[in-house]
CSV table of C-alpha atoms in Angstrom, one decimal:
chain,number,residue,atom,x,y,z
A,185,UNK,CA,-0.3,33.7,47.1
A,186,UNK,CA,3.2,34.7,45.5
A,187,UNK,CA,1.9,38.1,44.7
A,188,UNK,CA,0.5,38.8,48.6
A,189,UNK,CA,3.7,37.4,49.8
A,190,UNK,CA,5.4,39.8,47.2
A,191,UNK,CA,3.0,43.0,48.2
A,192,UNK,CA,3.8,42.0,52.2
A,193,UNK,CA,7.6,41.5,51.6
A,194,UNK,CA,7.3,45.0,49.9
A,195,UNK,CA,5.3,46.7,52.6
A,196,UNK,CA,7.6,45.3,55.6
A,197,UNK,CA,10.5,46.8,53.8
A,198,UNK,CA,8.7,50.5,53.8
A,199,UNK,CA,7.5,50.3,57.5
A,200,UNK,CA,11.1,51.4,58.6
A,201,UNK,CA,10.9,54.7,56.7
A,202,UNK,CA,7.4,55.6,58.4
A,203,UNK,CA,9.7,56.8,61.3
A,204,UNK,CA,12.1,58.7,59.7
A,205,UNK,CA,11.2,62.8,60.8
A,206,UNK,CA,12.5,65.5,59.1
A,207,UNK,CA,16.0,66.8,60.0
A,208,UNK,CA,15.1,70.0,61.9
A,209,UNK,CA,16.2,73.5,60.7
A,210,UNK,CA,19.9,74.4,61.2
A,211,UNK,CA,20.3,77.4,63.0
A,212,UNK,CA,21.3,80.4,60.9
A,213,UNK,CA,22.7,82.3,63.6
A,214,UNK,CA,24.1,80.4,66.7
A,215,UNK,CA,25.0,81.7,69.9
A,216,UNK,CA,26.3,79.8,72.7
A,217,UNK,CA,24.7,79.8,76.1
A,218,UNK,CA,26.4,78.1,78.8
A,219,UNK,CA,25.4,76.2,81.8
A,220,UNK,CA,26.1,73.9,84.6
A,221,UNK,CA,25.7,69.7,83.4
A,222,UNK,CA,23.0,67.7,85.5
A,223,UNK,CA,25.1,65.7,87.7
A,224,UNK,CA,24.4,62.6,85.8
A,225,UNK,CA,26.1,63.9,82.8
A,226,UNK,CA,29.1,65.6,84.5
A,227,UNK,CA,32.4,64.0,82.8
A,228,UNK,CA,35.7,63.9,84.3
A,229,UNK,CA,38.3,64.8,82.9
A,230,UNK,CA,37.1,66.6,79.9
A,231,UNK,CA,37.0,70.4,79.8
A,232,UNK,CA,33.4,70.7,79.5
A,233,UNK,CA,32.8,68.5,82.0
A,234,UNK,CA,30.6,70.5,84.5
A,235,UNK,CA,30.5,73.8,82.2
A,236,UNK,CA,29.0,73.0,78.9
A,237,UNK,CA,27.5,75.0,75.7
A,238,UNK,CA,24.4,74.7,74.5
A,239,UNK,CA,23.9,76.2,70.5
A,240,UNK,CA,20.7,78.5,70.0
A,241,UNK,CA,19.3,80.3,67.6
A,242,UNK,CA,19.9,84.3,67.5
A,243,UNK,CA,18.7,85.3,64.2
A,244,UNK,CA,17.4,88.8,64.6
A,245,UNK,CA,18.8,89.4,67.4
A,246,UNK,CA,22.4,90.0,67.5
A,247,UNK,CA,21.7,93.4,67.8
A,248,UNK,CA,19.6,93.0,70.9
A,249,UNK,CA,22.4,91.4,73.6
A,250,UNK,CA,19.6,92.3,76.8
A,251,UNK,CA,17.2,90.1,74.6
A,252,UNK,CA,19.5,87.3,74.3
A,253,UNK,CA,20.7,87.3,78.1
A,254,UNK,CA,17.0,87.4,79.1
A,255,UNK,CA,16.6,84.1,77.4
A,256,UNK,CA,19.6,82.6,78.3
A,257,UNK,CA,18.3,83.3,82.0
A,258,UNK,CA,15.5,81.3,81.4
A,259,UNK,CA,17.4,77.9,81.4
A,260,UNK,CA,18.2,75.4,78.9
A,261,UNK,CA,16.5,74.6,76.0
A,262,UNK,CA,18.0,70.9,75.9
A,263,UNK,CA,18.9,68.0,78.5
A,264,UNK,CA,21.5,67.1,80.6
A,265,UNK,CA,22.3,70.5,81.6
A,266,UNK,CA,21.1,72.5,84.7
A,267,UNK,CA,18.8,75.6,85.3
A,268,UNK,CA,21.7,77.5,86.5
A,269,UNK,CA,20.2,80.4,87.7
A,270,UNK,CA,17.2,80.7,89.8
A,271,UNK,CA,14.0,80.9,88.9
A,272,UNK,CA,12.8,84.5,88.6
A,273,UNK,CA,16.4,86.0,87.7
A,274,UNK,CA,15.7,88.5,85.0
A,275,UNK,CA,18.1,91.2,83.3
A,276,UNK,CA,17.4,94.5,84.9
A,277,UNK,CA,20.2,96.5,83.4
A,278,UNK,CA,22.8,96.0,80.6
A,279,UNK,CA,25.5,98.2,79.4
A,280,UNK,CA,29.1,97.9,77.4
A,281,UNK,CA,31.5,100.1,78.2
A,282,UNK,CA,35.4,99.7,76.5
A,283,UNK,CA,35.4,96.4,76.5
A,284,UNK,CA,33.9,95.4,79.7
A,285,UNK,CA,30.1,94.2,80.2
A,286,UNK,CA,27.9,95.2,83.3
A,287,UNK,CA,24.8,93.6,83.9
A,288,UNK,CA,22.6,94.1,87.1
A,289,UNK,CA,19.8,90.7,87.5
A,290,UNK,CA,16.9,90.8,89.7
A,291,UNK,CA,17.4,89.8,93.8
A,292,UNK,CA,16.7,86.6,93.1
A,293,UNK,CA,20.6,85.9,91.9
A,294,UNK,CA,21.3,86.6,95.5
A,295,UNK,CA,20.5,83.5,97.2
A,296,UNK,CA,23.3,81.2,95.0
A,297,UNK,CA,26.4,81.2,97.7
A,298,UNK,CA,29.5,79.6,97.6
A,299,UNK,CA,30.1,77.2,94.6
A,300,UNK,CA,27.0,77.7,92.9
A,301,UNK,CA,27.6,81.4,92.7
A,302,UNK,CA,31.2,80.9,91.3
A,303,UNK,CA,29.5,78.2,88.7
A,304,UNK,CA,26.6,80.6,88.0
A,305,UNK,CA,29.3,83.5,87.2
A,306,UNK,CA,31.3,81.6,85.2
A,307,UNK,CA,28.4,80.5,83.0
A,308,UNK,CA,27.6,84.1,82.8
A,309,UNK,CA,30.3,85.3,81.9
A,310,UNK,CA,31.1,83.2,79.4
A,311,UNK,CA,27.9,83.6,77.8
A,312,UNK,CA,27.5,87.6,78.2
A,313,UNK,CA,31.4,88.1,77.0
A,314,UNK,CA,31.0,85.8,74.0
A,315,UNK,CA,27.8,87.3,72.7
A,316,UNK,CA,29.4,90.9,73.4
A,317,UNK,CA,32.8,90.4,72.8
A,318,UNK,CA,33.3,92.1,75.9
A,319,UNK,CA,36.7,90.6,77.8
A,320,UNK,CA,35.2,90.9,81.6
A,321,UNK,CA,31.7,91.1,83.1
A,322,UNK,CA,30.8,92.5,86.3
A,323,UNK,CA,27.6,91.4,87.7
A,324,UNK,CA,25.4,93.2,90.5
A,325,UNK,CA,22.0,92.6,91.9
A,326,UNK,CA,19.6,95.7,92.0
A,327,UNK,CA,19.4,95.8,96.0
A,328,UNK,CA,21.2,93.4,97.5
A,329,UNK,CA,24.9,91.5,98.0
A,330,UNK,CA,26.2,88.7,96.1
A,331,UNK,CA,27.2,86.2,99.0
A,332,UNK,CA,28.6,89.4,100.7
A,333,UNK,CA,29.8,91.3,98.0
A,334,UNK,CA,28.4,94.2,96.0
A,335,UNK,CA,29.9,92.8,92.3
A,336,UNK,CA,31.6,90.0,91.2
A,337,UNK,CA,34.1,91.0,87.9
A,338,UNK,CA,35.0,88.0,86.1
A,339,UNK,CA,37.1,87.0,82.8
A,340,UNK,CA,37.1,84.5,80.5
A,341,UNK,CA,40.7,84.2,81.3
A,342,UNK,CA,39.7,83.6,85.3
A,343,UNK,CA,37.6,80.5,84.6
A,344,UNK,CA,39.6,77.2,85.2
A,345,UNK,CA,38.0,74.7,82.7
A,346,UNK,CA,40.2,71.4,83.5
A,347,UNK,CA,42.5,70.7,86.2
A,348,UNK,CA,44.9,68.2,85.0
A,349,UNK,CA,47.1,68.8,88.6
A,350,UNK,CA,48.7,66.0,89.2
A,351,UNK,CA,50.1,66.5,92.9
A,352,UNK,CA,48.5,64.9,95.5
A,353,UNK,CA,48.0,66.1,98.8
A,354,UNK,CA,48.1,64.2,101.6
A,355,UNK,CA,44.9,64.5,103.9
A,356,UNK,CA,46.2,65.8,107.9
């Protein structure tokens, strides 16, 4: 009887270590892709509190910048982030040119407006400037206008990550 109770004791202590997976593979050549948080992980307060980075691999292709921004167009790999763009927003024409990157997407990028545009821009810009190195982005469609404009030329520099303002304004 001791030894079963010994053998079952043993056992029970093992049965913990049945879930324990693998530690995945650490990415060998990271890029950051950035996009809007899902509006139940938005954090106030915090400077990556609607804008956020998400780490993927780009191991054999860091030569290959169109590659990269065609899969950062596809969305998030991970949760609590947004598909920022919409679906069917594909890279139609890349080029670096002293230090500025131009990129034209498919008509699709057309229909964000307003806010989401800005958001979707600043994500973009981010991204496309950090994988280039390139210190502005200007962004076109192929045929039509972004919320009534031909281009929208952004920095790094332009994007406002936390607004620690202070004043308060009285509502008329």
């Amino acid at each position: 009887m001791k030894r079963w109770l010994c053998m079952f004791l043993a056992l029970t202590l093992c049965m913990p270590l049945m879930g324990c997976a693998p530690e995945p593979n650490d990415i060998e050549d990271p890029v950051s892709f950035y996009y809007r948080r899902s509006a139940d992980s938005i954090t106030y307060g915090k400077a990556d509190g609607v804008i956020t980075a998400e780490q993927r691999e780009a191991y054999g292709h860091r030569d290959d910048p169109a590659y990269l921004i065609n899969l950062y167009l596809k969305g998030p790999a991970g949760t609590g982030m947004n598909r920022t763009f919409p679906k069917g927003v594909e890279l139609v024409k890349f080029s670096l040119e002293g230090g500025c990157a131009y990129i034209t997407v498919s008509d699709f990028f057309s229909t964000l407006t307003g806010i989401n545009l800005t958001l979707a821009c600043a994500c973009l810009t981010l991204t496309v400037c950090e994988l280039t190195g390139a210190k502005q982005l200007t962004v076109s469609t192929s045929n039509t206008l972004l919320d009534g404009n031909r281009t929208v030329i952004m920095t790094p520099d332009d994007i406002l990550f936390l607004d620690e303002n202070t004043i308060v304004v009285d509502p008329a």
